[in-house]
Amino acid sequence: MSQQAGWRSLPKAGVTFRLSTDYKTGDWRALKPVIDYNKCTKCMLCWLFCPDMAIVWDGENVVVNYDYCKGCGICANECPVKAISMVPEF
Amino acid sequence: MTVNGDEAVAYAVKQSLVDVVAAYPITPQTIIVEKFSEFVADGEVKTEFVPVESEHSAMSACVGAAAAGARAFTATSSQGLALMVEILYIASALRLPIVMAVVNRALSAPINIHNDHSDAYLMRDSGWIQLFAENVQEAYDTTIQAFKIAEDERVLLPVAVNLDGFFLSHTLENIYMLPDEVVHEFLGGYRKVSKVKVDYFDEEVPLALNPARPLSFGNLDLYDYYFEHKVQQVEAMKSVPEVVREVNEEWFKLTGRRYGDGILDPFEVEDADVVLVGMGSGVGTMRSVVRRLRKEGLKVGLVKLRMFRPFPFKEVVEVLKNAKVVAVMEKGVSPGSYGPLFLEVNTALYDLKSRPALVNYVYGLGGRDLVPDLVEGMIRGLFKELEKGVFEPKLRYLGVRE
Ligand code: SF4
Ligand code: SF4
């Protein structure tokens, strides 16, 4: 959200004027999930449970898309082998 | 045709090619919905009628319909309007040209079904255009005009047409109606949806919900854009007076009837020392008294305000600047302050170098009559005070028992 439109150029009526994927909501996060691939069994439960679809399959592994991850910790909680730890963002 | 105010509104809506009417009956608005549902049941209109379970839903259904590009109408009163408040703000912010008849009635408690303007003042800051009718004819005329004003490309805001409960809603009057085709032509047929440019479509797209061109309205808008969207609404209000004036003139050409310049209607104010300012049906009573006192040579005048939102500051200053005292006649209170109309007039006049004295008369709460003798006594009293030059207190009640 670097270049922000002024009221004259914004489409009226509160119409969503960008794709929702352009709205990077990951900056709300205080804790971020970090996956330990030595432990990960690729069971995909974290992918299934992430409410933000922020865990994606890159062809080989589950990876976190930090642009949208809110840091809720559900993935860490659901991981059966405790491969995900929540670490402070800053 | 002889109709009461509610029926007049129902006929106006019938002629206005409205796609969706969603409403919940509440006294004294009930007749509008009853009459309109008869039209629907008898197959006289093609309108989709949505009998909802509450006013909150009535306005929500209108929001959905209007967002899909339909011309939508609803009507309410008092507590019903109060229940709608949450959605009123959504309708205006999403720039949906919904028209709503507000049959003005007092707010509880104590419960009262009769007229005052408490409900209209309740929606004051909701971003709706607010027009007031003086009589049944004007209620009919204004309802049709409201669609044209709301849907104007420069405006795109919802309009509330206010008519006084029982005084207008249930009182029979002979009124002139236009033939259906003339109304259709005046409004340019069914609603035309305006267009919008968003950067994920190559071309401008209709500003309406459509699965083929998906848009979504009013999504999350935090500190980064909410402010800009509010400013858009405020700025849109600025073009309303011009549009109201144009529509008033066009109506005049069509019917021979107009209401001042559409915004306010002055009566005998040019040389008047004492000027009354009011809205709604009470203005008729005030005018008859002013006319009578003029015959005696008393320099008294009257300004009927037809548009309360946006408030016509410039026009009010222009018409009141030469008065010595202005009596703001108000059917509402704001406990802990002056009446809402008084505050607006006060603000308008503040910038004048020499200002008229201002007094606030609250009258007619809960449907109490404004009898001509009361107005006459009030005006005579103001002329006496004018000799002394003292106007205290500022907030006064007309017709309340001590
Ligand atoms: S922390 Fe929450 S939002 Fe982030 S990846 Fe895990 S489940 Fe998804
Ligand atoms: S839940 Fe744990 S083990 Fe399963 S894929 Fe995710 S990180 Fe790997």
Coordinates of C-alpha atoms and ligand atoms in Angstrom, one line a residue:
Chain A
M1 CA 0.0 0.0 0.0
S2 CA 2.7 2.5 -0.8
Q3 CA 1.0 4.7 -3.4
Q4 CA -2.4 5.5 -2.0
A5 CA -5.2 7.1 -4.0
G6 CA -6.8 10.4 -2.8
W7 CA -10.5 10.9 -2.6
R8 CA -10.8 12.3 -6.1
S9 CA -9.3 9.3 -7.8
L10 CA -10.8 6.5 -5.6
P11 CA -13.8 4.8 -7.3
K12 CA -16.9 5.8 -5.4
A13 CA -19.3 3.8 -3.4
G14 CA -16.6 1.9 -1.5
V15 CA -16.1 -0.4 -4.4
T16 CA -13.1 -2.6 -3.8
F17 CA -10.7 -1.2 -6.2
R18 CA -7.8 -3.6 -5.9
L19 CA -7.7 -7.4 -5.8
S20 CA -7.8 -8.6 -2.3
T21 CA -4.4 -10.3 -2.9
D22 CA -2.9 -6.8 -3.3
Y23 CA -3.8 -6.1 0.3
K24 CA -1.0 -7.6 2.2
T25 CA -2.5 -8.4 5.6
G26 CA 0.6 -10.1 7.0
D27 CA 1.8 -6.9 8.7
W28 CA -0.8 -7.4 11.5
R29 CA 1.4 -10.3 12.8
A30 CA 3.3 -10.3 16.1
L31 CA 4.5 -14.0 16.0
K32 CA 5.4 -15.8 12.9
P33 CA 5.4 -19.5 12.2
V34 CA 8.7 -21.1 11.3
I35 CA 8.7 -24.7 10.0
D36 CA 11.5 -27.1 10.9
Y37 CA 11.8 -29.3 7.8
N38 CA 13.8 -31.8 9.7
K39 CA 10.7 -32.7 11.7
C40 CA 8.0 -32.0 9.0
T41 CA 6.3 -35.2 7.7
K42 CA 4.4 -33.3 4.9
C43 CA 1.1 -34.4 6.4
M44 CA -0.5 -31.1 5.2
L45 CA -2.6 -30.6 8.3
C46 CA -1.2 -27.0 8.6
W47 CA -2.2 -26.3 5.0
L48 CA -5.7 -27.6 5.8
F49 CA -6.2 -25.7 9.0
C50 CA -4.7 -22.3 8.1
P51 CA -7.7 -20.0 8.1
D52 CA -5.9 -17.5 5.8
M53 CA -4.6 -20.0 3.2
A54 CA -1.2 -18.6 4.0
I55 CA 0.4 -22.1 3.9
V56 CA 1.1 -23.2 0.4
W57 CA 2.6 -26.2 -1.3
D58 CA 5.6 -25.2 -3.4
G59 CA 5.9 -28.6 -5.1
E60 CA 8.3 -30.1 -2.5
N61 CA 7.4 -28.6 0.9
V62 CA 4.8 -26.6 2.8
V63 CA 5.9 -23.0 3.0
V64 CA 4.4 -20.0 4.7
N65 CA 3.4 -17.0 2.6
Y66 CA 4.2 -14.3 5.1
D67 CA 2.3 -11.6 3.0
Y68 CA -0.9 -13.0 4.4
C69 CA -0.1 -15.0 7.5
K70 CA -1.7 -13.4 10.6
G71 CA 0.4 -15.3 13.1
C72 CA -2.6 -16.9 14.7
G73 CA -0.6 -20.0 15.6
I74 CA -3.3 -22.5 14.5
C75 CA -0.8 -24.3 12.2
A76 CA 1.7 -24.7 15.1
N77 CA -1.1 -26.0 17.3
E78 CA -2.3 -28.5 14.7
C79 CA 1.1 -29.9 13.6
P80 CA 1.2 -33.4 15.0
V81 CA 5.0 -33.5 15.2
K82 CA 5.5 -30.0 16.6
A83 CA 7.5 -28.9 13.5
I84 CA 6.2 -25.4 13.7
S85 CA 7.3 -22.9 16.2
M86 CA 5.9 -19.4 16.7
V87 CA 8.7 -16.9 17.0
P88 CA 8.5 -13.1 17.7
E89 CA 8.3 -11.1 14.5
F90 CA 10.6 -8.3 15.8
Chain B
M1 CA -57.9 12.9 -7.4
T2 CA -58.7 12.8 -3.7
V3 CA -56.1 11.0 -1.7
N4 CA -54.4 11.2 1.7
G5 CA -50.6 11.8 1.9
D6 CA -49.7 8.2 2.2
E7 CA -51.8 7.2 -0.8
A8 CA -50.3 10.0 -2.8
V9 CA -46.8 8.6 -2.0
A10 CA -48.0 5.1 -2.9
Y11 CA -49.3 6.4 -6.3
A12 CA -46.1 8.3 -6.9
V13 CA -44.0 5.1 -6.3
K14 CA -46.4 3.1 -8.5
Q15 CA -45.7 5.6 -11.4
S16 CA -42.0 5.7 -10.8
L17 CA -41.1 2.3 -12.2
V18 CA -39.7 1.1 -9.0
D19 CA -38.2 -2.4 -9.2
V20 CA -38.2 -3.3 -5.5
V21 CA -40.2 -2.2 -2.5
A22 CA -39.2 -3.6 0.8
A23 CA -41.1 -2.4 3.8
Y24 CA -42.5 -3.1 7.2
P25 CA -45.7 -1.3 8.3
I26 CA -45.7 1.2 11.1
T27 CA -48.2 3.9 12.0
P28 CA -48.6 6.4 10.4
Q29 CA -46.8 5.1 7.3
T30 CA -48.9 1.9 7.1
I31 CA -51.2 3.1 4.3
I32 CA -48.2 3.5 1.9
V33 CA -47.3 -0.1 2.2
E34 CA -50.9 -1.3 2.3
K35 CA -51.8 0.6 -0.8
F36 CA -48.7 -0.4 -2.6
S37 CA -49.1 -4.1 -1.8
E38 CA -52.6 -3.8 -3.3
F39 CA -51.1 -2.5 -6.5
V40 CA -48.8 -5.5 -6.5
A41 CA -51.5 -8.0 -5.7
D42 CA -53.7 -6.6 -8.4
G43 CA -50.9 -6.9 -10.9
E44 CA -50.9 -3.1 -11.6
V45 CA -47.1 -2.9 -11.1
K46 CA -44.2 -5.3 -11.9
T47 CA -42.4 -4.3 -8.7
E48 CA -40.9 -7.0 -6.5
F49 CA -42.5 -6.5 -3.1
V50 CA -40.6 -7.8 -0.1
P51 CA -42.6 -7.9 3.1
V52 CA -39.8 -8.0 5.7
E53 CA -39.9 -8.8 9.4
S54 CA -38.4 -5.5 10.5
E55 CA -37.3 -2.1 9.3
H56 CA -33.6 -3.1 9.7
S57 CA -34.3 -5.8 7.1
A58 CA -36.4 -3.4 4.9
M59 CA -33.4 -1.1 4.5
S60 CA -31.1 -4.0 4.1
A61 CA -33.2 -5.4 1.3
C62 CA -33.2 -2.0 -0.4
V63 CA -29.4 -1.8 -0.1
G64 CA -29.1 -5.2 -1.7
A65 CA -31.6 -4.3 -4.5
A66 CA -30.1 -0.9 -5.2
A67 CA -26.6 -2.4 -5.2
A68 CA -27.8 -4.8 -7.9
G69 CA -28.9 -1.8 -10.0
A70 CA -32.6 -1.8 -9.1
R71 CA -34.7 1.3 -8.3
A72 CA -35.6 0.7 -4.6
F73 CA -38.1 2.3 -2.3
T74 CA -39.2 1.9 1.3
A75 CA -41.2 3.9 3.9
T76 CA -41.1 4.2 7.6
S77 CA -41.7 6.3 10.7
S78 CA -40.3 6.9 14.2
Q79 CA -39.1 3.7 15.9
G80 CA -38.9 2.0 12.5
L81 CA -36.5 4.6 11.3
A82 CA -34.5 4.2 14.5
L83 CA -34.2 0.5 13.9
M84 CA -32.9 1.2 10.4
V85 CA -30.2 3.6 11.4
E86 CA -27.3 1.2 11.1
I87 CA -28.2 0.5 7.5
L88 CA -28.9 4.1 6.6
Y89 CA -25.2 4.9 6.9
I90 CA -24.4 1.9 4.6
A91 CA -27.0 3.0 2.0
S92 CA -25.4 6.5 1.7
A93 CA -21.8 5.4 1.9
L94 CA -22.4 2.8 -0.9
R95 CA -23.9 5.7 -2.9
L96 CA -27.2 3.9 -3.4
P97 CA -30.0 6.1 -4.8
I98 CA -32.7 4.6 -2.6
V99 CA -35.8 6.7 -1.9
M100 CA -37.6 6.5 1.4
A101 CA -40.8 8.2 2.6
V102 CA -40.4 9.1 6.3
V103 CA -43.9 9.8 7.7
N104 CA -42.7 11.9 10.6
R105 CA -43.7 10.7 14.0
A106 CA -42.4 11.3 17.6
L107 CA -39.9 9.0 19.1
S108 CA -40.6 7.0 22.3
A109 CA -40.8 7.2 25.3
P110 CA -43.6 7.9 26.2
I111 CA -44.9 6.1 23.2
N112 CA -46.7 8.4 20.8
I113 CA -47.9 7.8 17.2
H114 CA -48.4 11.4 16.3
N115 CA -46.3 13.9 14.4
D116 CA -43.1 15.7 15.1
H117 CA -39.7 15.7 13.5
S118 CA -37.7 13.8 16.0
D119 CA -37.3 10.9 13.6
A120 CA -36.0 13.1 10.8
Y121 CA -33.4 14.6 13.1
L122 CA -32.4 11.2 14.1
M123 CA -31.1 10.5 10.6
R124 CA -29.5 14.0 10.3
D125 CA -25.9 12.8 10.0
S126 CA -26.5 9.6 8.1
G127 CA -25.5 11.1 4.7
W128 CA -29.1 11.1 3.3
I129 CA -30.6 14.0 1.4
Q130 CA -33.7 15.1 3.4
L131 CA -36.6 16.9 1.8
F132 CA -39.8 18.0 3.6
A133 CA -43.3 18.3 2.1
E134 CA -45.8 20.9 3.2
N135 CA -48.9 19.3 1.9
V136 CA -50.2 16.2 0.1
Q137 CA -49.5 17.6 -3.4
E138 CA -45.9 18.3 -2.5
A139 CA -45.5 14.8 -1.0
Y140 CA -46.6 13.3 -4.3
D141 CA -44.4 15.7 -6.4
T142 CA -41.4 15.3 -4.1
T143 CA -41.5 11.5 -4.2
I144 CA -41.2 11.4 -7.9
Q145 CA -38.6 14.1 -8.0
A146 CA -36.6 12.3 -5.3
F147 CA -35.8 9.4 -7.7
K148 CA -34.5 11.8 -10.3
I149 CA -32.4 13.7 -7.7
A150 CA -31.0 10.5 -6.1
E151 CA -30.0 8.9 -9.4
D152 CA -28.4 11.9 -10.9
E153 CA -24.8 11.1 -11.8
R154 CA -23.6 14.1 -9.8
V155 CA -25.4 12.9 -6.7
L156 CA -25.9 9.2 -6.3
L157 CA -27.2 9.5 -2.7
P158 CA -30.3 8.2 -1.0
V159 CA -33.2 10.6 -0.5
A160 CA -35.7 10.8 2.4
V161 CA -39.0 12.4 1.6
N162 CA -40.5 13.7 4.9
L163 CA -44.2 14.1 5.4
D164 CA -45.9 14.9 8.6
G165 CA -47.7 12.0 10.2
F166 CA -51.5 12.3 10.3
F167 CA -51.4 16.0 9.3
L168 CA -50.5 14.8 5.8
S169 CA -50.4 11.1 5.9
H170 CA -54.1 10.7 6.8
T171 CA -55.6 13.9 5.6
L172 CA -57.5 13.9 2.3
E173 CA -56.6 16.5 -0.3
N174 CA -57.5 17.0 -3.9
I175 CA -54.3 16.7 -5.8
Y176 CA -53.1 16.7 -9.4
M177 CA -51.4 13.6 -10.7
L178 CA -49.5 13.1 -13.9
P179 CA -50.3 10.4 -16.4
D180 CA -48.0 7.4 -16.0
E181 CA -46.2 8.0 -19.3
V182 CA -45.3 11.5 -18.3
V183 CA -43.7 10.3 -15.1
H184 CA -41.9 7.6 -16.9
E185 CA -40.5 10.1 -19.3
F186 CA -39.6 12.5 -16.6
L187 CA -37.5 9.8 -14.9
G188 CA -36.1 8.5 -18.2
G189 CA -37.6 5.1 -17.8
Y190 CA -36.1 2.5 -15.4
R191 CA -33.0 3.3 -13.4
K192 CA -29.8 3.6 -15.4
V193 CA -26.8 2.4 -13.5
S194 CA -23.7 4.7 -13.6
K195 CA -20.3 3.4 -14.4
V196 CA -17.1 3.0 -12.5
K197 CA -13.4 2.5 -13.3
V198 CA -11.5 0.0 -11.3
D199 CA -8.0 -1.0 -12.2
Y200 CA -8.6 -4.7 -12.6
F201 CA -11.0 -4.2 -15.5
D202 CA -9.9 -2.7 -18.8
E203 CA -12.9 -0.6 -19.2
E204 CA -15.5 1.2 -17.1
V205 CA -18.0 -1.2 -15.7
P206 CA -21.6 -0.7 -14.4
L207 CA -21.5 0.3 -10.7
A208 CA -23.7 -2.7 -9.7
L209 CA -23.4 -6.3 -8.5
N210 CA -23.0 -8.6 -11.5
P211 CA -21.4 -12.0 -11.5
A212 CA -20.0 -11.4 -15.0
R213 CA -18.2 -8.3 -13.8
P214 CA -17.7 -9.0 -10.1
L215 CA -17.5 -5.9 -7.8
S216 CA -17.7 -5.9 -4.1
F217 CA -19.0 -2.9 -2.1
G218 CA -18.0 -1.4 1.2
N219 CA -15.3 -3.9 2.2
L220 CA -12.8 -3.3 4.9
D221 CA -11.5 0.2 4.8
L222 CA -9.3 1.1 7.7
Y223 CA -7.4 4.3 8.5
D224 CA -5.9 4.1 5.1
Y225 CA -9.1 4.8 3.0
Y226 CA -12.1 5.3 5.2
F227 CA -11.4 9.0 5.5
E228 CA -11.2 9.4 1.7
H229 CA -14.5 7.6 1.2
K230 CA -16.2 9.9 3.7
V231 CA -14.9 13.0 2.0
Q232 CA -16.3 11.7 -1.3
Q233 CA -19.8 11.5 0.4
V234 CA -19.4 15.0 1.8
E235 CA -18.3 16.4 -1.6
A236 CA -21.2 14.6 -3.4
M237 CA -23.6 16.5 -1.2
K238 CA -22.3 19.8 -2.6
S239 CA -23.8 19.1 -6.0
V240 CA -27.3 18.4 -4.5
P241 CA -28.6 22.0 -4.4
E242 CA -28.0 22.5 -8.1
V243 CA -29.7 19.2 -9.0
V244 CA -32.7 19.9 -6.7
R245 CA -33.1 23.3 -8.4
E246 CA -32.9 21.8 -11.8
V247 CA -35.5 19.1 -11.0
N248 CA -37.8 21.7 -9.4
E249 CA -37.6 23.8 -12.6
E250 CA -38.2 20.8 -14.9
W251 CA -41.2 19.9 -12.7
F252 CA -42.5 23.4 -13.1
K253 CA -42.3 23.2 -16.9
L254 CA -44.2 19.9 -16.7
T255 CA -46.8 20.7 -14.2
G256 CA -46.9 24.5 -13.5
R257 CA -46.0 23.7 -9.9
R258 CA -42.7 24.6 -8.1
Y259 CA -41.6 25.0 -4.6
G260 CA -39.6 28.2 -4.4
D261 CA -36.3 27.4 -5.9
G262 CA -36.7 23.8 -4.8
I263 CA -34.6 24.4 -1.7
L264 CA -36.5 27.1 0.2
D265 CA -39.6 29.1 -0.4
P266 CA -39.7 32.7 1.0
F267 CA -43.0 34.4 1.6
E268 CA -43.1 38.2 2.3
V269 CA -39.5 38.4 3.5
E270 CA -38.2 41.3 1.5
D271 CA -39.0 44.0 4.0
A272 CA -39.8 41.8 7.0
D273 CA -38.5 42.6 10.4
V274 CA -39.6 39.3 12.0
V275 CA -39.1 36.2 9.9
L276 CA -40.3 32.6 10.8
V277 CA -38.3 29.6 9.5
G278 CA -40.0 26.2 9.4
M279 CA -40.4 22.9 7.7
G280 CA -43.3 20.6 6.9
S281 CA -47.0 21.0 7.3
G282 CA -46.8 23.6 10.1
V283 CA -45.6 26.1 7.4
G284 CA -49.1 26.2 6.0
T285 CA -50.5 27.4 9.3
M286 CA -47.7 29.9 9.7
R287 CA -48.3 31.3 6.2
S288 CA -52.0 31.9 6.8
V289 CA -51.1 33.8 10.0
V290 CA -48.4 35.8 8.2
R291 CA -50.8 36.7 5.5
R292 CA -53.4 37.9 8.0
L293 CA -50.9 40.0 10.0
R294 CA -49.5 41.5 6.8
K295 CA -52.9 42.9 6.1
E296 CA -52.6 44.8 9.4
G297 CA -49.3 46.1 8.2
L298 CA -47.0 44.0 10.4
K299 CA -43.7 43.4 8.7
V300 CA -43.6 39.7 9.2
G301 CA -42.3 37.0 6.7
L302 CA -41.8 33.3 6.5
V303 CA -39.2 31.0 5.0
K304 CA -40.3 27.5 4.2
L305 CA -37.3 25.1 4.2
R306 CA -37.8 22.3 1.8
M307 CA -34.3 20.8 2.0
F308 CA -32.7 20.1 5.4
R309 CA -29.8 18.0 4.2
P310 CA -27.6 19.2 2.7
F311 CA -28.3 22.3 4.7
P312 CA -28.6 25.3 2.3
F313 CA -26.3 27.7 4.3
K314 CA -25.8 30.2 1.4
E315 CA -29.5 30.4 0.5
V316 CA -30.5 30.8 4.2
V317 CA -28.1 33.7 4.7
E318 CA -29.3 35.4 1.5
V319 CA -33.0 35.2 2.6
L320 CA -32.5 36.1 6.3
K321 CA -29.8 38.7 6.3
N322 CA -32.1 41.7 6.4
A323 CA -34.4 40.4 9.1
K324 CA -34.2 41.9 12.6
V325 CA -35.3 38.8 14.4
V326 CA -35.6 35.2 13.1
A327 CA -37.9 32.7 14.8
V328 CA -36.8 29.1 14.1
M329 CA -39.9 27.0 14.3
E330 CA -39.0 23.5 15.3
K331 CA -40.8 20.2 15.8
G332 CA -38.0 18.6 17.7
V333 CA -35.7 19.0 20.7
S334 CA -32.2 18.1 21.5
P335 CA -32.1 17.8 25.3
G336 CA -29.1 19.7 26.4
S337 CA -28.9 21.9 23.4
Y338 CA -31.0 24.0 21.1
G339 CA -33.1 22.4 18.3
P340 CA -31.2 20.9 15.4
L341 CA -32.7 23.4 12.9
F342 CA -31.9 26.3 15.2
L343 CA -28.2 25.3 15.3
E344 CA -28.1 25.2 11.5
V345 CA -29.7 28.6 11.1
N346 CA -27.5 30.0 13.8
T347 CA -24.4 28.6 12.1
A348 CA -25.5 30.0 8.7
L349 CA -26.0 33.5 10.1
Y350 CA -22.8 33.7 12.3
D351 CA -20.6 35.1 9.5
L352 CA -22.8 38.1 8.9
K353 CA -21.4 41.4 10.2
S354 CA -24.8 42.4 11.5
R355 CA -26.9 39.4 12.5
P356 CA -30.6 39.1 13.2
A357 CA -31.5 38.1 16.7
L358 CA -32.4 34.4 16.9
V359 CA -35.0 32.6 18.9
N360 CA -35.9 28.9 18.9
Y361 CA -39.5 27.9 19.2
V362 CA -40.2 24.3 19.9
Y363 CA -43.8 23.4 19.0
G364 CA -46.0 20.5 18.1
L365 CA -44.2 17.7 19.9
G366 CA -46.0 14.4 19.8
G367 CA -48.6 15.8 17.4
R368 CA -49.8 18.8 19.4
D369 CA -51.6 21.3 17.2
L370 CA -50.1 24.5 16.1
V371 CA -53.1 26.7 16.3
P372 CA -53.1 30.0 14.3
D373 CA -53.8 32.1 17.5
L374 CA -50.7 30.7 19.1
V375 CA -48.5 31.7 16.1
E376 CA -50.2 35.1 16.0
G377 CA -49.5 35.7 19.7
M378 CA -45.9 34.7 19.3
I379 CA -45.4 37.0 16.4
R380 CA -47.0 40.0 18.2
G381 CA -44.8 39.2 21.2
L382 CA -41.7 39.2 19.0
F383 CA -42.6 42.7 17.7
K384 CA -42.9 43.9 21.3
E385 CA -39.5 42.5 22.2
L386 CA -38.1 44.1 19.0
E387 CA -38.9 47.5 20.5
K388 CA -36.9 46.6 23.6
G389 CA -34.2 44.8 21.7
V390 CA -34.0 41.9 24.2
F391 CA -34.7 38.3 23.3
E392 CA -34.5 36.0 26.3
P393 CA -34.6 33.1 26.7
K394 CA -33.5 31.9 23.3
L395 CA -35.2 28.5 23.7
R396 CA -38.9 28.7 24.0
Y397 CA -41.9 26.4 23.8
L398 CA -45.0 27.1 21.9
G399 CA -48.2 25.5 23.3
V400 CA -46.8 23.7 26.3
R401 CA -48.6 23.9 29.7
E402 CA -46.6 25.5 32.6
Ligands
SF4_1 S1 0.0 -18.7 11.9 FE1 -2.1 -18.8 11.4 S2 -2.3 -17.6 9.5 FE2 -0.1 -18.0 9.8 S3 0.3 -19.8 8.6 FE3 -0.2 -20.5 10.7 S4 -2.4 -20.9 10.6 FE4 -1.9 -19.7 8.8
SF4_2 S1 1.3 -30.0 10.0 FE1 3.4 -30.1 10.6 S2 4.1 -32.0 9.8 FE2 2.2 -31.6 8.8 S3 2.9 -30.5 6.9 FE3 2.5 -28.9 8.4 S4 4.5 -28.6 9.3 FE4 4.6 -30.5 8.3

